[in-house]
Short mmCIF file of C-alpha atoms in Angstrom, two decimals:
data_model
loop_
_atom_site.label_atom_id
_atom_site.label_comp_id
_atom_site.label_asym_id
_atom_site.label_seq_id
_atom_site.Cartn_x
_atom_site.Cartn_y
_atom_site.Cartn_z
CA UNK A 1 -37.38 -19.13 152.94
CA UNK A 2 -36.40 -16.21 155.56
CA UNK A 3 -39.74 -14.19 156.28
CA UNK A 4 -38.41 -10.49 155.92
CA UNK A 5 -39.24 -9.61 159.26
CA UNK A 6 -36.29 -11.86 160.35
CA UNK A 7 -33.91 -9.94 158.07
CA UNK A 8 -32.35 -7.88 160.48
CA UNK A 9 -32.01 -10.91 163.12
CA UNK A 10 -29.55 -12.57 160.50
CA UNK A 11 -26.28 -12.27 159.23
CA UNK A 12 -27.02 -10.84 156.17
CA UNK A 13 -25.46 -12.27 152.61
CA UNK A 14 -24.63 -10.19 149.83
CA UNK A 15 -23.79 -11.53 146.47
CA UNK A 16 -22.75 -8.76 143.44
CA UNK A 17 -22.60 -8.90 139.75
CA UNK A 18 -21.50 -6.49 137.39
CA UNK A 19 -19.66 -3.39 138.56
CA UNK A 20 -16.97 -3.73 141.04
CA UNK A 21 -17.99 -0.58 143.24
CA UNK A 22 -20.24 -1.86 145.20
CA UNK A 23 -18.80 -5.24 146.55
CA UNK A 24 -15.09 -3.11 146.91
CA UNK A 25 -17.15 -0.87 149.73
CA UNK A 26 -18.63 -3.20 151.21
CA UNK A 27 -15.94 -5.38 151.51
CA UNK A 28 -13.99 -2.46 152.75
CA UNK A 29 -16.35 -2.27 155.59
CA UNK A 30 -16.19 -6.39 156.60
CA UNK A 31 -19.27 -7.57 155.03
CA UNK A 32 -18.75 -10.88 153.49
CA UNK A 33 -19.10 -10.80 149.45
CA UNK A 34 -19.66 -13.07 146.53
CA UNK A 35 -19.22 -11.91 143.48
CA UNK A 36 -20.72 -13.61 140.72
CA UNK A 37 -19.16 -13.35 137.38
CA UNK A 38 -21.62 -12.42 135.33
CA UNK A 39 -22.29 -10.41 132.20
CA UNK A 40 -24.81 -9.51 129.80
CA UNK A 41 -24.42 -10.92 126.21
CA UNK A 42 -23.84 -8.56 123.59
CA UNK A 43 -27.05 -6.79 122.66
CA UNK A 44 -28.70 -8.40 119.78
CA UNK A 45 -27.36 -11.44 119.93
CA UNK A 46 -29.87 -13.22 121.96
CA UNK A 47 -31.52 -15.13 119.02
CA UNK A 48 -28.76 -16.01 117.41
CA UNK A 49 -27.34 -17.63 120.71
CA UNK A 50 -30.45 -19.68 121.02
CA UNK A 51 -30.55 -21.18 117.24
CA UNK A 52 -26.40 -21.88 117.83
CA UNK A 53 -26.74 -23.17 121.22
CA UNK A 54 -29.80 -25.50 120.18
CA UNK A 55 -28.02 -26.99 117.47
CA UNK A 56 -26.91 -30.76 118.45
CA UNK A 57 -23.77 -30.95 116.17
CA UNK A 58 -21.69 -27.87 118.35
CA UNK A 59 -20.46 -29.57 121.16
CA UNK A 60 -19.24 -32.65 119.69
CA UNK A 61 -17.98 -30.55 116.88
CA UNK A 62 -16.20 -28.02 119.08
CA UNK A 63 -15.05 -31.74 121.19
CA UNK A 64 -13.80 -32.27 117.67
CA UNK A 65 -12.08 -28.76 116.71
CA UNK A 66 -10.56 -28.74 120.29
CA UNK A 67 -8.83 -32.21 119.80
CA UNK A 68 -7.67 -31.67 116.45
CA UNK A 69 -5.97 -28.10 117.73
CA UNK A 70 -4.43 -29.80 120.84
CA UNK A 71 -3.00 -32.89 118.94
CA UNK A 72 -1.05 -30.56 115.76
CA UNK A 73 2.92 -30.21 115.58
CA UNK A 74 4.78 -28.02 114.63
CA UNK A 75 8.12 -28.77 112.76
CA UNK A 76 10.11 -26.61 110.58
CA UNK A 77 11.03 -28.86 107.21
CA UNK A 78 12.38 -26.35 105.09
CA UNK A 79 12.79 -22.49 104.33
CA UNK A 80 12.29 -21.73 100.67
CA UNK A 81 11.58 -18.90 97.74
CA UNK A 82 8.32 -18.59 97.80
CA UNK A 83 8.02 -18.69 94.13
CA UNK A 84 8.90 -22.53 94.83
CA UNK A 85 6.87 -23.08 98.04
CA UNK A 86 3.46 -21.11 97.31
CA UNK A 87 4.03 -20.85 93.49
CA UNK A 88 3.74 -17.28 93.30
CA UNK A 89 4.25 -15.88 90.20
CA UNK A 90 5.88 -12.51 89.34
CA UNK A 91 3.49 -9.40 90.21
CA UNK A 92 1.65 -11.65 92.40
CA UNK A 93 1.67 -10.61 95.94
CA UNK A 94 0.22 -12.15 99.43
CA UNK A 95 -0.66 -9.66 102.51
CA UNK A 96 -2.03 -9.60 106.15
CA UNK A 97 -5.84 -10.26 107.16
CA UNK A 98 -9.02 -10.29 105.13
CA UNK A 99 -9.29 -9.37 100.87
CA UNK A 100 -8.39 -5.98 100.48
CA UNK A 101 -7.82 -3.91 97.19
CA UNK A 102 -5.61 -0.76 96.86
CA UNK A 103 -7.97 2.07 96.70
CA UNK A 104 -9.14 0.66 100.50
CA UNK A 105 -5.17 -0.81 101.44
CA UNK A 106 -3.99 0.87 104.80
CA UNK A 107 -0.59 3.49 104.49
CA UNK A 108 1.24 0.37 106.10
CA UNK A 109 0.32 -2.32 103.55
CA UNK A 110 0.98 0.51 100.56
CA UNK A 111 4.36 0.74 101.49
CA UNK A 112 5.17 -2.39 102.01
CA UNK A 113 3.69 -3.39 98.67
CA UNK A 114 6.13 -0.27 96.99
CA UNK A 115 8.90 -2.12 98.27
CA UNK A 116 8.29 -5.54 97.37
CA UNK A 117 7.45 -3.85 93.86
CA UNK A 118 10.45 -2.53 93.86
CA UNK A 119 12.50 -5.54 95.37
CA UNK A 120 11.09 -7.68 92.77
CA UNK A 121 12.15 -5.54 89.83
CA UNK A 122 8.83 -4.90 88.71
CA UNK A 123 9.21 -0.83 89.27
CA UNK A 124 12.19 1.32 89.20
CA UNK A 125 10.55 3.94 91.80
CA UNK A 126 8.21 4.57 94.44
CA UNK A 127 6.04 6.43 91.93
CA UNK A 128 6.06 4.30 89.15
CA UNK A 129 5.19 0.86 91.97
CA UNK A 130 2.41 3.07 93.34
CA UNK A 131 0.99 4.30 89.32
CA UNK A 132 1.54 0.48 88.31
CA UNK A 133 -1.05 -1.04 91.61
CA UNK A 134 -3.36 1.81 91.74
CA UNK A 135 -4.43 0.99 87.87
CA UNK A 136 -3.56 -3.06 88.68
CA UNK A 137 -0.91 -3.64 85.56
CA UNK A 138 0.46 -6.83 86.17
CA UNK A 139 -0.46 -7.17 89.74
CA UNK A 140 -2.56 -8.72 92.01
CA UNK A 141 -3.30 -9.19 95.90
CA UNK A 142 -4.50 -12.03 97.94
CA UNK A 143 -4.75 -12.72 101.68
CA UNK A 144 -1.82 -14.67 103.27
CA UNK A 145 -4.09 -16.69 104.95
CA UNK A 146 -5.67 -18.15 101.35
CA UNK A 147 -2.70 -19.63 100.63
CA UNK A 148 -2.13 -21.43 103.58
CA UNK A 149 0.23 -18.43 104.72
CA UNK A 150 0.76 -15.99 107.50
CA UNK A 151 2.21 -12.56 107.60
CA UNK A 152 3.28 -10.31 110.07
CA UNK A 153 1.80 -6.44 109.90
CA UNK A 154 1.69 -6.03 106.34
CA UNK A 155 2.22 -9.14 105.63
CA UNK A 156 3.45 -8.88 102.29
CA UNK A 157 5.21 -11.75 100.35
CA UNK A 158 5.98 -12.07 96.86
CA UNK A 159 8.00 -14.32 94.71
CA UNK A 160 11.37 -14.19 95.54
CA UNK A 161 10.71 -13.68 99.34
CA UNK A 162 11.69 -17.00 101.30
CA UNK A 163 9.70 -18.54 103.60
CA UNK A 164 10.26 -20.49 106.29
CA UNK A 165 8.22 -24.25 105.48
CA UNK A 166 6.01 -26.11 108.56
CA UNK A 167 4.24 -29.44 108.80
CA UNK A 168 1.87 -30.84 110.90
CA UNK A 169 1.86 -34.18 110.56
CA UNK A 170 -1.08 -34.95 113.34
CA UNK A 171 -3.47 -33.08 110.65
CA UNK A 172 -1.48 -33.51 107.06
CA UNK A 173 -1.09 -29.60 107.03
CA UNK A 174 1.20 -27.33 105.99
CA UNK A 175 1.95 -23.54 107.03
CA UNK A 176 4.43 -20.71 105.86
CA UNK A 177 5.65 -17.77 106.65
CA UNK A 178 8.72 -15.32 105.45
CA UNK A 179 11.67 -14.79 107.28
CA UNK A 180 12.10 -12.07 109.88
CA UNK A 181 13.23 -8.37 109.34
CA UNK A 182 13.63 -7.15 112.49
CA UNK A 183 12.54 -4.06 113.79
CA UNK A 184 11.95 -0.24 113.24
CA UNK A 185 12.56 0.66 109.12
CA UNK A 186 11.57 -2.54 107.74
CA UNK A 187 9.10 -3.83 104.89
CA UNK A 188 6.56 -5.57 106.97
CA UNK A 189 6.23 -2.26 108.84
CA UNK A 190 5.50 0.12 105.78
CA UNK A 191 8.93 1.38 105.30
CA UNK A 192 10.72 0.93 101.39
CA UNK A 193 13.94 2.94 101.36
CA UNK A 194 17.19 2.01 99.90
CA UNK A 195 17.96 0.48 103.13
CA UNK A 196 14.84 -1.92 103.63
CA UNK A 197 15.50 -3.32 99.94
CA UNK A 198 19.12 -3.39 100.50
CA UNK A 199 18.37 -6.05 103.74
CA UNK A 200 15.55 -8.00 101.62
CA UNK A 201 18.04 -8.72 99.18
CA UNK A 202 20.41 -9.75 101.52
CA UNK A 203 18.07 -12.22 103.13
CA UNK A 204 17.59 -14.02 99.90
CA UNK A 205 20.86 -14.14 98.70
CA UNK A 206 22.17 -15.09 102.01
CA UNK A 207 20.09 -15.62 104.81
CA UNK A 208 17.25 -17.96 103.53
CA UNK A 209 20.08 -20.23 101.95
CA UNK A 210 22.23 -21.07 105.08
CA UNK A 211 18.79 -21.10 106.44
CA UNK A 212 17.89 -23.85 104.04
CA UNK A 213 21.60 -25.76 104.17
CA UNK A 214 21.20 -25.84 107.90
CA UNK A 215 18.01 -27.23 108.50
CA UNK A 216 18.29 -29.77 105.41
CA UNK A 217 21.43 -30.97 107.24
CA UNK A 218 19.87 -31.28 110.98
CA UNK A 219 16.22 -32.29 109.71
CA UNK A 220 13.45 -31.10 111.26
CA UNK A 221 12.90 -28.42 113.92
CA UNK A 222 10.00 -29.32 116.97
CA UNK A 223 8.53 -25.69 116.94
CA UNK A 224 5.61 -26.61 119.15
CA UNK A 225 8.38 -27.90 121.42
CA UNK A 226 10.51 -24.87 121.42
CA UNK A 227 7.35 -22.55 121.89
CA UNK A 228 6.52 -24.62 124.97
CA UNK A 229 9.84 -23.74 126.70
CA UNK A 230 10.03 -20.46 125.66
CA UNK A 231 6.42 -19.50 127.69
CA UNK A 232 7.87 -21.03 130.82
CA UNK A 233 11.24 -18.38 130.02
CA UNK A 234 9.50 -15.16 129.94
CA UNK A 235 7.83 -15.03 126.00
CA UNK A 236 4.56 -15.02 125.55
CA UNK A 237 5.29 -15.49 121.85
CA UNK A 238 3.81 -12.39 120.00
CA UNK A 239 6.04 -9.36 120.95
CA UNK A 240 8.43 -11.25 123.01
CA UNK A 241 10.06 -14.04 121.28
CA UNK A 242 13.86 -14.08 122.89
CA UNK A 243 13.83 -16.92 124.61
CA UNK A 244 12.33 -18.89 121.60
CA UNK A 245 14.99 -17.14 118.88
CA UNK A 246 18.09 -18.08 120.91
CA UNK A 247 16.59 -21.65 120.87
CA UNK A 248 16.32 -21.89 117.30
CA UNK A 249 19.26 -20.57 116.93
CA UNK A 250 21.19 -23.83 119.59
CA UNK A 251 19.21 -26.00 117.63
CA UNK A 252 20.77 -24.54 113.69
CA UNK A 253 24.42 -23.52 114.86
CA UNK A 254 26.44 -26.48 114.57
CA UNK A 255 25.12 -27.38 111.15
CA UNK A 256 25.67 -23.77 109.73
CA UNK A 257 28.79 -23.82 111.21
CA UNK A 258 29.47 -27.24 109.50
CA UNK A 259 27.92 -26.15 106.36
CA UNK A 260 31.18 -25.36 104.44
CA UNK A 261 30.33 -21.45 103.81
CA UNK A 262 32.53 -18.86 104.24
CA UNK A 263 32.82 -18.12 107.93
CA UNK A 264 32.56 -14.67 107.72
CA UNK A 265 28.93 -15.71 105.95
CA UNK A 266 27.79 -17.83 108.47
CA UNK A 267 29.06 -15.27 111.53
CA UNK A 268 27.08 -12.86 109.67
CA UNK A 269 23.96 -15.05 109.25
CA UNK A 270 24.55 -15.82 113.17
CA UNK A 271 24.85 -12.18 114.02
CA UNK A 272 21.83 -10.87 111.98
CA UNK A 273 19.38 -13.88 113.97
CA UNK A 274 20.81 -13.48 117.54
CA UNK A 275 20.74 -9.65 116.95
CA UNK A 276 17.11 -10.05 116.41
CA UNK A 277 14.93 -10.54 119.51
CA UNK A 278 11.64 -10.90 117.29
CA UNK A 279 13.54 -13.24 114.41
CA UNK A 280 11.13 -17.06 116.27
CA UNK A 281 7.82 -14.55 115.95
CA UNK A 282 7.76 -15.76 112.11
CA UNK A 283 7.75 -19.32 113.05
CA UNK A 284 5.16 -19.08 115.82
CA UNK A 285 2.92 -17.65 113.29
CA UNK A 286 2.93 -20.75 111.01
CA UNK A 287 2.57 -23.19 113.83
CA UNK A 288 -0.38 -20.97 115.46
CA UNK A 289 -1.81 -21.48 112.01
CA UNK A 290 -1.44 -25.07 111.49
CA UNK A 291 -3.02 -25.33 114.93
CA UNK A 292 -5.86 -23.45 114.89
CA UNK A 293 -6.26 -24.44 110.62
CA UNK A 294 -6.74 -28.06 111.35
CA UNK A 295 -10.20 -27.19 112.61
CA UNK A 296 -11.39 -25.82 109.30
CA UNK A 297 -14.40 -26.69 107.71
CA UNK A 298 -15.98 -28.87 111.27
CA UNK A 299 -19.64 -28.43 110.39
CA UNK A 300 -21.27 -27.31 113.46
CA UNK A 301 -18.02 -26.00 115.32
CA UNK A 302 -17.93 -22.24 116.90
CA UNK A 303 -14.44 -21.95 117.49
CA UNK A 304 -12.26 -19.16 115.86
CA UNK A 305 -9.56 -20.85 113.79
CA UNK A 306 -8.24 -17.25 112.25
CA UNK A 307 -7.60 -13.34 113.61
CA UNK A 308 -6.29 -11.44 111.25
CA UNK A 309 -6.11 -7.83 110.17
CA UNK A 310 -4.75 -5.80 107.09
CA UNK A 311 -4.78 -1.96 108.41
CA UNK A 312 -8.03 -1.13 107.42
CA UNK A 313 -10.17 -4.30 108.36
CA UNK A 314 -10.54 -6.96 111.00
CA UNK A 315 -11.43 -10.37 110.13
CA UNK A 316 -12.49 -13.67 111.52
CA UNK A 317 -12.88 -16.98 110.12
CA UNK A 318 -14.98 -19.95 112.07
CA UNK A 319 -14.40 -23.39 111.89
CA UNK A 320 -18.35 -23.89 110.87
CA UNK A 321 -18.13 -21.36 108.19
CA UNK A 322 -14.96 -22.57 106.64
CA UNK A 323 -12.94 -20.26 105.11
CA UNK A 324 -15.50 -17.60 105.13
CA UNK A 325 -14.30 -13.56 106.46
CA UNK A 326 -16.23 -11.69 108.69
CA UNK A 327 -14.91 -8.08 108.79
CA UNK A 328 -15.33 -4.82 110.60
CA UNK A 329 -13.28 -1.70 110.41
CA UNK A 330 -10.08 -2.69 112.96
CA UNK A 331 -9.07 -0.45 115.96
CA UNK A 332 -6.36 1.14 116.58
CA UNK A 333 -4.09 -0.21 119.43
CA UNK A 334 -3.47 1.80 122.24
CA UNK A 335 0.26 1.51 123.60
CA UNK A 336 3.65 3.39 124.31
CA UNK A 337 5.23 4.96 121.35
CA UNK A 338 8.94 5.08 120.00
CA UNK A 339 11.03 8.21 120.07
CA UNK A 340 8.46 11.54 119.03
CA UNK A 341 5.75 9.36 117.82
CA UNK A 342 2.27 9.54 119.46
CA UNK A 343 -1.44 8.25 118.87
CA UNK A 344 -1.61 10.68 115.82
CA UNK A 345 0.82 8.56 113.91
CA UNK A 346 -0.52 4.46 114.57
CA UNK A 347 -2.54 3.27 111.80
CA UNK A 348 -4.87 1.01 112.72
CA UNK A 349 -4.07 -2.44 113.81
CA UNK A 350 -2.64 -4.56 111.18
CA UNK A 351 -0.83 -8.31 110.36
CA UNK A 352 -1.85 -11.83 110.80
CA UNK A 353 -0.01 -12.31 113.82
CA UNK A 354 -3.15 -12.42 115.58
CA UNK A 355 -2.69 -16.45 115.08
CA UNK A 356 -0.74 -16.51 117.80
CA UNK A 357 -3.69 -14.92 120.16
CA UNK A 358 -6.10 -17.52 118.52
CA UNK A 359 -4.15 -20.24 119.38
CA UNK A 360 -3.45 -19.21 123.01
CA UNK A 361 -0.56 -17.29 123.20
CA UNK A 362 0.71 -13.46 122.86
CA UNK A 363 -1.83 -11.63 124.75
CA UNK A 364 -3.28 -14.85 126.00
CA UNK A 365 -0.34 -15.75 127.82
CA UNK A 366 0.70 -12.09 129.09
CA UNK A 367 0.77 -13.86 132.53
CA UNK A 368 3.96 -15.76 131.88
CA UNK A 369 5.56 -13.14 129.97
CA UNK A 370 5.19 -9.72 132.85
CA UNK A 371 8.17 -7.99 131.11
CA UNK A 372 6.02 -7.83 127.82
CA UNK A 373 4.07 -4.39 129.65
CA UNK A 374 7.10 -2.51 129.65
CA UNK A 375 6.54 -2.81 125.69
CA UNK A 376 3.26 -2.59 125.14
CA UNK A 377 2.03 -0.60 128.52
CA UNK A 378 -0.42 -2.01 130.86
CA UNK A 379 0.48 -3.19 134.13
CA UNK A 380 1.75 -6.82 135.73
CA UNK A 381 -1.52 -7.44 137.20
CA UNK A 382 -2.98 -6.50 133.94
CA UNK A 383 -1.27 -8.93 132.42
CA UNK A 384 -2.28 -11.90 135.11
CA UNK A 385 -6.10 -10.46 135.15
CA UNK A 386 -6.09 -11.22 130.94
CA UNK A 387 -4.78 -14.26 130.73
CA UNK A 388 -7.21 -15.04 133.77
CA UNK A 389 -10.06 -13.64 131.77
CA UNK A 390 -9.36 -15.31 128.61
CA UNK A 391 -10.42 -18.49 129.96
CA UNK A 392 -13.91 -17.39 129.96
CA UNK A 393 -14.09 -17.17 126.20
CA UNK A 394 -12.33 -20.31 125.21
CA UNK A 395 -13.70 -23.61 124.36
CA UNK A 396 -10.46 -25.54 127.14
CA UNK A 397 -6.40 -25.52 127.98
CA UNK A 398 -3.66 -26.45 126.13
CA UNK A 399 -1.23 -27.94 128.60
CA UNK A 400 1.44 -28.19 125.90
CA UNK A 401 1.62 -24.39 126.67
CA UNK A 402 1.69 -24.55 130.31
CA UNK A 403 1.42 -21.30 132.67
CA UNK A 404 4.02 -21.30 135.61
CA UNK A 405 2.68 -18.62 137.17
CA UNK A 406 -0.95 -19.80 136.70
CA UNK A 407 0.62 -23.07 138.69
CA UNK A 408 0.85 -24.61 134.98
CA UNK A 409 -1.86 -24.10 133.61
CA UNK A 410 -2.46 -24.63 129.83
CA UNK A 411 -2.88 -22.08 127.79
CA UNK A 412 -6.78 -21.03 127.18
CA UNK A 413 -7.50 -22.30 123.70
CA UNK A 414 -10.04 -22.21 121.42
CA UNK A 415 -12.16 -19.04 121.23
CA UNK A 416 -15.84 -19.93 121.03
CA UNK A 417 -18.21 -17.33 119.27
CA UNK A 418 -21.20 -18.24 121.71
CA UNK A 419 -19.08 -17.26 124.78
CA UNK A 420 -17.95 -14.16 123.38
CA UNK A 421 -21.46 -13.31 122.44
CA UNK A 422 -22.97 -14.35 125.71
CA UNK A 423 -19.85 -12.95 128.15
CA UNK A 424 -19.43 -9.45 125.84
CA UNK A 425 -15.64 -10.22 126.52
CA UNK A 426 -13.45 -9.90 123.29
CA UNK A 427 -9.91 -11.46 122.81
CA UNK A 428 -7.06 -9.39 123.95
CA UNK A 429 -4.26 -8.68 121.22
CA UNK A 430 -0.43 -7.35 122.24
CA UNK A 431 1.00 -6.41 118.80
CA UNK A 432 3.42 -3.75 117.07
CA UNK A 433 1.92 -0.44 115.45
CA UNK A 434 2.73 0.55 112.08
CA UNK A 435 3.07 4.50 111.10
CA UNK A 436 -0.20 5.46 108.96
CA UNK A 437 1.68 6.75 106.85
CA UNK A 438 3.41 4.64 103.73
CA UNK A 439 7.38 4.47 104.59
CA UNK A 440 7.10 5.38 108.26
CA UNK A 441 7.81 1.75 109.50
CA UNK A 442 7.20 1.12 113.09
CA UNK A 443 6.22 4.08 115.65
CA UNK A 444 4.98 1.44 118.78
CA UNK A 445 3.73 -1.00 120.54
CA UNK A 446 0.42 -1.62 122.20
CA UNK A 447 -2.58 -4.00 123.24
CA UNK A 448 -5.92 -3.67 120.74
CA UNK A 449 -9.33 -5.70 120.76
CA UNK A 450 -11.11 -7.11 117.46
CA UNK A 451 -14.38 -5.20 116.98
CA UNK A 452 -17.09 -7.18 118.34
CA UNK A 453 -19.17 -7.05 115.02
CA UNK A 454 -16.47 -9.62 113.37
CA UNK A 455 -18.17 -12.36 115.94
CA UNK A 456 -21.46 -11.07 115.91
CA UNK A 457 -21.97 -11.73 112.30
CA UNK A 458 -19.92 -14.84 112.65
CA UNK A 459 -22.83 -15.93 115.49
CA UNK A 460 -25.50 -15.08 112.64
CA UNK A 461 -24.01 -17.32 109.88
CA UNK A 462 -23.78 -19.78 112.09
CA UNK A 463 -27.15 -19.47 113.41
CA UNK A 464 -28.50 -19.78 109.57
CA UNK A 465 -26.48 -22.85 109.27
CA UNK A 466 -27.61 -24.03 112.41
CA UNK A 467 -31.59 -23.30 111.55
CA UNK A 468 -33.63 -26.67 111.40
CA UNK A 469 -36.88 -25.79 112.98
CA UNK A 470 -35.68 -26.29 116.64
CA UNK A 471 -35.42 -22.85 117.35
CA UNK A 472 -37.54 -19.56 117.07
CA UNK A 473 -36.95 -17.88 113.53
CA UNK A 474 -33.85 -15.60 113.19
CA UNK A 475 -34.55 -11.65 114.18
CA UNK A 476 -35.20 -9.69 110.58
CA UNK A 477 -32.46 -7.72 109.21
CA UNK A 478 -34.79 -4.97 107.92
#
């Protein structure tokens, strides 16, 4: 050891954690620094930490989860009604994030439940939809995400919706998700007029049949392989999906073309997909959930297998804690806004598309996707400094998802609820606003952050799981 009164006959070493002030001047004046990457764990989650870190099944668990996520595929076997596919029955209806009734459903969701009301024939007008699921007649609501589903913003399905159909034959799972609106006035969005039901009905008298005749006639689709080019073209897979839609589309033209249908059909069908830049986001989705799904129910695992949101709560599930929720009221995403809109008008965040974040993508991957700030705000060195940071909260890489501008890097994967605890740093989330208000249908884009409660009471279940006598007793919740 240096006695101090040597001190000043040394160079001196400097090593920072925390804020960035201080190393920035003195590095500004030629003083060598390290900085050590270091944070405090969330308050209050120190005792939870220890009983999760002390218990001997997570790591070989997690080992476990991590495998099973990096060995799934993704193929696209069929697009369906999802009366046939989910076996919905009329006046049920599926939606975005955690269980949520309508007295507590966000402006976004109650629109987009008007509509589907309405689209199914089970309401002649706004008023009457709205009279007929505030007293419950004939209805009812479930998460997407119990059935095996996924939905984007509102996330609505209901019976005579099509979906597109995924398997994963690594884990024997299965994933849906309905077919693609595009943007602005549109269902998934909050918006119900004339014009939104008009294009619903379109899509299933039109769109998910050529949909089906194509890919029964080609077989099956690699997804995972088509969302492993499109990150090396510029997508990151949540908000920018171009790259990945004109794929899908090479890979279905020649059989709808050879279908038989009318050609002005099929250029119609061609025109509505290529016309839509977002039209692969709703097959990400499913494979993101077949992913991060086939890590559900690993006794002892930490890793995050669902993000999901419904307008008025965020939720969590954990591969430990099966399909268990942990919610807290979601934020609102802060972005650029379309036309006249501003932050007066977002509701807060909404949709399961989330899934693609947990599996390693969208705002994961904003480092191989720069253009996406121009449409969600933020900067290009924003967008290389998260993907960057998102490493420090997952479990490893995905190379299937390789980073070209990271030198090809995979994908960070697997988001563990001890290093969010312990680091204080919470997944980062591009997605789409909704208008708070029912009908408004899209008014931005933006980046948004789950609220950290969703993992700390995550880290608390599983510290009660985890609790064999190892470890000091859990902190009293009174």
């Amino acid at each position: 050891m240096t006695p101090l009164s040597d001190l000043l006959e040394t160079e001196p070493y400097v090593a920072t954690a925390g804020v960035e002030l201080f190393a920035t001047t003195l590095s500004s004046q030629a003083i060598p620094v390290d900085t050590v990457d270091w944070r405090p764990p969330i308050p209050g989650t120190e005792t939870a930490l220890a009983h999760v870190m002390a218990d001997e099944r997570r790591a070989p668990a997690n080992a476990e989860a991590l495998a099973r996520m990096l060995a799934s595929t993704a193929e696209l076997v069929d697009v369906r009604p999802a009366s046939a596919a989910l076996g919905l029955e009329p006046g049920e209806f599926l939606h975005a994030g955690p269980p949520v009734d309508w007295d507590h459903a966000s402006g976004p969701l109650r629109g987009a439940l008007v509509g589907a009301m309405i689209f199914e024939g089970l309401a002649g007008t706004p008023e009457e939809a709205e009279s007929r699921l505030s007293s419950g007649t004939g209805v009812s609501l479930m998460p997407c995400h119990d059935r095996g589903a996924v939905g984007p913003m509102a996330g609505v399905v209901s019976p005579s919706m099509w979906v597109f159909e995924l398997r994963d034959e690594a884990n024997d799972g299965t994933a849906w998700c309905s077919l693609n609106e595009g943007l602005g006035k549109v269902l998934r969005y909050g918006a119900y007029s004339p014009d939104v039901i008009d294009r619903l009905r379109w899509m299933s008298d039109v769109l998910g049949p050529l949909l089906r005749m194509a890919v029964r006639r080609r077989g099956r689709v690699d997804i995972k392989g088509i969302v492993a080019q499109m990150v090396q073209m510029g997508d990151e897979g949540h908000n920018r999906n171009r790259a990945g839609t004109l794929m899908l589309l090479r890979e279905l033209l020649p059989d709808l073309i050879d279908s038989g249908e009318p050609s002005a059909k099929v250029a119609e069908v061609v025109r509505f997909v290529s016309g839509n830049d977002h039209f692969f986001l709703n097959l990400v989705m499913p494979a993101g959930k077949l992913q991060t799904g086939a890590a559900t129910g690993i006794e002892g695992s930490s890793l995050v297998t669902v993000m999901a949101r419904n307008g008025t709560d965020f939720g969590i599930q954990v591969a430990g804690c099966g399909r268990r929720w942990f919610t807290a009221p979601a934020n609102t995403p802060d972005g650029l806004f379309l036309g006249s809109y501003g932050p007066q008008d977002a509701n807060p965040d909404i949709g399961d598309s989330a899934i693609c974040e947990t599996m390693g993508i969208g705002g994961f991957a904003m480092a191989s996707a720069p253009a996406i700030v121009r449409f969600v705000g933020g900067t290009v060195p924003d967008a290389l400094r998260t993907s960057r940071l998102m490493y420090e909260i997952t479990a490893g890489e995905n190379p299937a998802y390789a980073l070209p501008i990271l030198e090809f890097r995979g994908a960070p994967t697997g988001i563990d609820v001890t290093l969010v605890a312990r680091t204080g740093i919470l997944p980062q989330i591009n997605t789409g606003m909704a208008g708070r208000v029912a009908g408004t249908g899209q008014v931005g884009a933006g980046l948004v952050q789950p609220p950290a409660e969703c993992f700390t009471a995550a880290l608390d279940a599983l510290a009660e799981l985890a609790g064999d006598g190892q470890v000091p007793p859990l902190r009293s919740s009174g």
